[in-house]
């Protein structure tokens, strides 16, 4: 926050397009009494369940190792034997998490119920894209997602689910499962390449964002930043983040339906955040 901007420097901004970048209105009001001071919390080991397998899985697990605290665990379950050898080769390069493997049908309800899914912090559902054509691979993913959502509702427990989809058209169908998010691999790469093609210098920005050693985008509890129930300006949330050396770029309001995400709202926007809501920040 003490960086000085000098001649020749550039500012990275968030905007819908090149032609929508413009200077904002005069500074919005900041309610200092609503800002909460940060409370350091020790990082606890995380448990990640990976259901399914393809050639991207080792890279995902390796990258995840740079984010999780020490003594974390990743459990891989897939209905083919190939992952066993790949994970044996991967283990020596992992510093923060151990990896176990079980060969089983990931679309089987009885198999999923034996995994104690609620005990995991994160669930990643991967497509069997190495062995199946896209529609069949997405169909297996959908079966798994439907089982996981039903288990969540029956057990009354919540856990994060992120799923890989191959065909963008299947995303709308998959959203009936209410999974936290869907990653459409080919579309994500296309969007990234389109932005870099327009401005090659953005490649360094994306490189930093996807590097475990760089800054990341986090969703953090809103009540770590502002008092519950207070209607505050987004400028107040930005100021709360600034005091921690973070950049608040938006928020997620659960009660608004859908994903409820607002990115780069006007600083004068007023919002009332609850314990279920999160602030989106850029932080180390």
C-alpha atoms as one frame of an Amber mdcrd trajectory, in Angstrom:
protein
   0.000   0.000   0.000   3.012   2.318   0.234   3.851   1.915  -3.472   4.249
   5.211  -5.287   2.991   5.453  -8.876   5.480   7.223 -11.107   5.798   8.318
 -14.763   5.664   5.371 -17.146   3.899   3.064 -14.668   0.617   1.408 -15.530
  -2.449   0.701 -13.406  -4.303  -2.619 -13.666  -8.053  -1.986 -13.695 -11.171
  -4.162 -13.727 -13.691  -3.214 -16.381 -16.204  -4.797 -18.756 -14.150  -3.706
 -21.783 -11.478  -1.274 -22.933 -13.975   1.465 -23.759 -15.733   1.309 -20.363
 -12.679   2.353 -18.351 -13.353   5.780 -16.876 -12.552   7.809 -13.798 -15.011
   7.329 -10.958 -16.995   9.887  -9.022 -15.504  11.706  -6.013 -14.585   9.417
  -3.108 -17.550   7.776  -1.396 -18.108   8.007   2.356 -16.255   5.542   4.595
 -17.823   4.442   7.890 -14.806   3.702  10.042 -16.957   2.500  12.954 -18.260
  -0.417  10.859 -14.800  -1.747  10.001 -13.661  -4.813  11.900 -10.014  -5.373
  12.819  -8.402  -8.537  11.411  -8.108 -11.494  13.756  -5.275 -13.864  12.776
  -6.483 -17.442  12.404  -4.121 -20.422  12.256  -4.444 -22.364   9.021  -5.796
 -25.866   9.609  -4.975 -28.818   7.317  -7.495 -29.260   4.495  -9.089 -32.413
   3.112  -9.816 -32.533  -0.618 -11.774 -35.258  -2.403 -11.122 -35.695  -6.142
 -13.797 -37.724  -7.941 -12.896 -38.764 -11.493  -9.670 -38.591 -13.458  -8.048
 -37.225 -16.609  -4.610 -36.036 -17.694  -5.134 -32.695 -15.928  -5.555 -34.289
 -12.477  -1.832 -34.522 -11.535  -1.358 -30.848 -12.431  -4.390 -29.860 -10.344
  -3.124 -31.812  -7.321   0.395 -30.414  -7.731  -0.893 -26.836  -7.937  -3.241
 -27.422  -4.989  -0.213 -28.420  -2.936   1.016 -24.829  -3.150  -2.176 -23.493
  -1.556  -3.064 -25.895   1.254  -1.492 -25.877   4.751   0.929 -28.632   5.782
  -0.479 -32.069   6.706  -3.381 -31.699   4.277  -4.858 -34.706   2.473  -6.108
 -35.339  -1.064  -8.135 -38.478  -1.745  -8.582 -39.550  -5.373 -11.410 -41.895
  -6.365 -11.761 -43.058  -9.970 -13.227 -46.071 -11.751 -10.001 -46.963 -13.587
  -6.580 -48.149 -12.325  -4.408 -45.621 -14.162  -4.252 -42.969 -11.396  -2.333
 -45.289  -9.052   0.892 -45.102 -11.056   0.475 -41.391 -11.794   0.033 -40.604
  -8.092   3.067 -42.728  -7.149   5.151 -40.555  -9.493   3.571 -37.368  -8.126
   3.991 -37.954  -4.377   7.725 -37.059  -4.088   7.011 -33.560  -5.446   4.290
 -32.763  -2.879   5.277 -30.751   0.184   2.015 -29.988   2.001  -0.390 -32.828
   1.327  -0.453 -36.586   1.144  -2.437 -38.393  -1.555  -4.401 -41.634  -1.388
  -6.189 -43.510  -4.175  -9.207 -45.792  -4.348 -10.528 -47.452  -7.472 -14.335
 -47.311  -7.449 -17.332 -46.151  -9.474 -17.730 -42.408  -8.800 -21.338 -42.441
 -10.062 -22.360 -45.075  -7.481 -24.391 -43.742  -4.559 -23.203 -46.567  -2.293
 -19.563 -45.749  -3.079 -20.057 -42.048  -2.360 -21.755 -42.794   0.944 -18.752
 -44.835   2.123 -16.388 -41.914   1.491 -17.721 -39.726   4.332 -17.948 -36.822
   1.870 -18.979 -34.185   4.497 -15.631 -34.699   6.241 -13.882 -33.054   3.257
 -13.460 -29.293   2.922 -13.475 -29.387  -0.877 -14.821 -31.770  -3.517 -13.480
 -31.641  -7.089 -15.377 -33.589  -9.754 -13.308 -34.255 -12.891 -14.513 -35.530
 -16.268 -13.284 -38.839 -17.692 -12.242 -36.989 -20.838  -9.301 -39.291 -21.613
 -11.549 -42.297 -22.219 -15.018 -40.952 -23.052 -16.388 -38.553 -25.629 -17.560
 -35.204 -24.174 -21.285 -35.939 -23.785 -20.725 -39.273 -22.036 -18.036 -37.755
 -19.815 -20.334 -34.870 -18.828 -23.176 -37.343 -18.183 -21.058 -39.211 -15.629
 -20.153 -35.910 -14.011 -23.843 -34.980 -13.750 -24.695 -38.291 -12.082 -22.009
 -37.687  -9.477 -23.138 -34.100  -8.879 -26.774 -35.105  -8.402 -25.781 -37.684
  -5.790 -23.572 -35.173  -3.959 -26.297 -32.516  -3.838 -28.861 -35.017  -2.569
 -26.420 -36.151   0.132 -25.895 -32.536   1.185 -29.619 -31.963   1.556 -30.312
 -35.223   3.380 -27.411 -34.806   5.810 -27.932 -31.073   6.295 -24.211 -30.508
   5.828 -22.408 -28.195   3.447 -19.168 -28.706   1.541 -17.627 -26.965  -1.454
 -18.136 -28.629  -4.847 -16.242 -27.592  -7.969 -16.846 -29.527 -11.170 -15.235
 -29.714 -14.582 -17.538 -29.660 -17.623 -16.418 -30.288 -21.199 -19.383 -28.881
 -23.130 -20.519 -25.347 -22.295 -24.085 -26.283 -23.275 -24.229 -28.743 -20.381
 -23.507 -26.075 -17.811 -27.131 -24.875 -17.691 -28.270 -28.460 -17.148 -25.651
 -28.989 -14.460 -26.766 -25.937 -12.494 -29.799 -27.858 -11.196 -27.293 -29.557
  -8.877 -26.435 -26.167  -7.286 -22.732 -26.979  -7.279 -20.587 -24.023  -6.262
 -19.056 -23.621  -9.682 -18.348 -25.292 -12.992 -15.086 -25.008 -14.869 -15.462
 -25.394 -18.622 -11.829 -26.051 -19.517 -11.844 -25.096 -23.190 -13.890 -21.946
 -22.624 -11.627 -20.784 -19.800  -8.556 -21.139 -22.012 -10.335 -19.342 -24.875
 -11.250 -16.377 -22.669  -7.694 -16.144 -21.343  -6.128 -16.262 -24.803  -8.549
 -13.644 -26.154  -7.547 -11.162 -23.437  -3.817 -11.858 -23.859  -4.180 -11.480
 -27.649  -5.571  -7.967 -27.146  -2.880  -7.040 -24.630   0.116  -9.407 -24.310
   1.244  -7.668 -21.126  -1.783  -9.183 -19.379  -0.033 -12.544 -19.567   2.226
 -11.501 -16.682  -0.839 -10.476 -14.665  -2.563 -13.827 -15.173   0.728 -15.574
 -14.473   0.899 -13.897 -11.067  -2.740 -14.689 -10.276  -2.320 -18.401 -11.053
   1.058 -18.727  -9.335   0.861 -20.083  -5.743   3.581 -17.587  -4.805   1.693
 -14.614  -6.266  -1.471 -12.835  -5.230  -4.751 -14.737  -5.414  -8.462 -14.000
  -5.522 -10.163 -15.112  -2.292 -13.724 -15.156  -0.981 -13.477 -14.374   2.713
 -16.160 -14.051   5.410 -17.804 -10.646   5.175 -17.923 -10.266   8.948 -14.135
 -10.298   9.054 -14.315  -6.917   7.296 -17.461  -5.088   8.474 -19.949  -5.369
  11.315 -22.959  -7.594  10.741 -26.188  -5.897   9.692 -24.643  -2.474   9.056
 -25.457  -0.923   5.699 -22.093   0.302   4.432 -20.685   1.670   1.200 -18.422
  -0.515  -0.872 -15.758   2.123  -0.193 -15.925   1.064   3.480 -15.269  -2.558
   2.489 -12.361  -1.448   0.280 -10.897   0.531   3.178 -11.241  -2.458   5.506
  -9.317  -4.579   3.015  -6.704  -1.858   2.525  -5.911  -1.918   6.248  -4.933
  -5.588   5.867  -2.878  -5.053   2.709  -5.654  -6.519   0.531  -7.651  -5.141
  -2.397 -11.411  -5.696  -2.185 -12.814  -6.068  -5.710 -16.375  -7.166  -4.941
 -18.662  -9.241  -2.747 -21.051 -12.197  -2.844 -24.495 -11.892  -1.256 -26.136
 -15.287  -0.749 -29.668 -13.956  -0.209 -29.788 -12.320  -3.652 -30.220 -15.694
  -5.393 -28.017 -17.299  -8.020 -24.354 -16.659  -7.439 -25.025 -13.162  -6.024
 -21.614 -11.887  -7.135 -20.874  -8.194  -7.724 -17.465  -7.370  -9.161 -16.165
  -3.792  -9.147 -19.384  -2.071  -7.978 -19.349   1.732  -7.624 -17.685   2.728
  -4.354 -20.906   4.524  -3.375 -22.923   1.276  -3.583 -24.530   0.505  -0.233
 -24.812  -3.097   0.908 -25.787  -4.938   4.097 -23.676  -8.087   4.537 -24.517
 -11.068   6.738 -22.533 -13.972   8.181 -23.302 -16.059   5.062 -21.885 -13.451
   2.662 -18.306 -13.046   1.499 -15.958 -10.282   0.367 -13.911 -10.897  -2.799
 -10.323  -9.752  -2.311  -7.006  -9.842  -4.092  -4.390 -10.833  -1.524  -1.066
 -12.594  -1.083
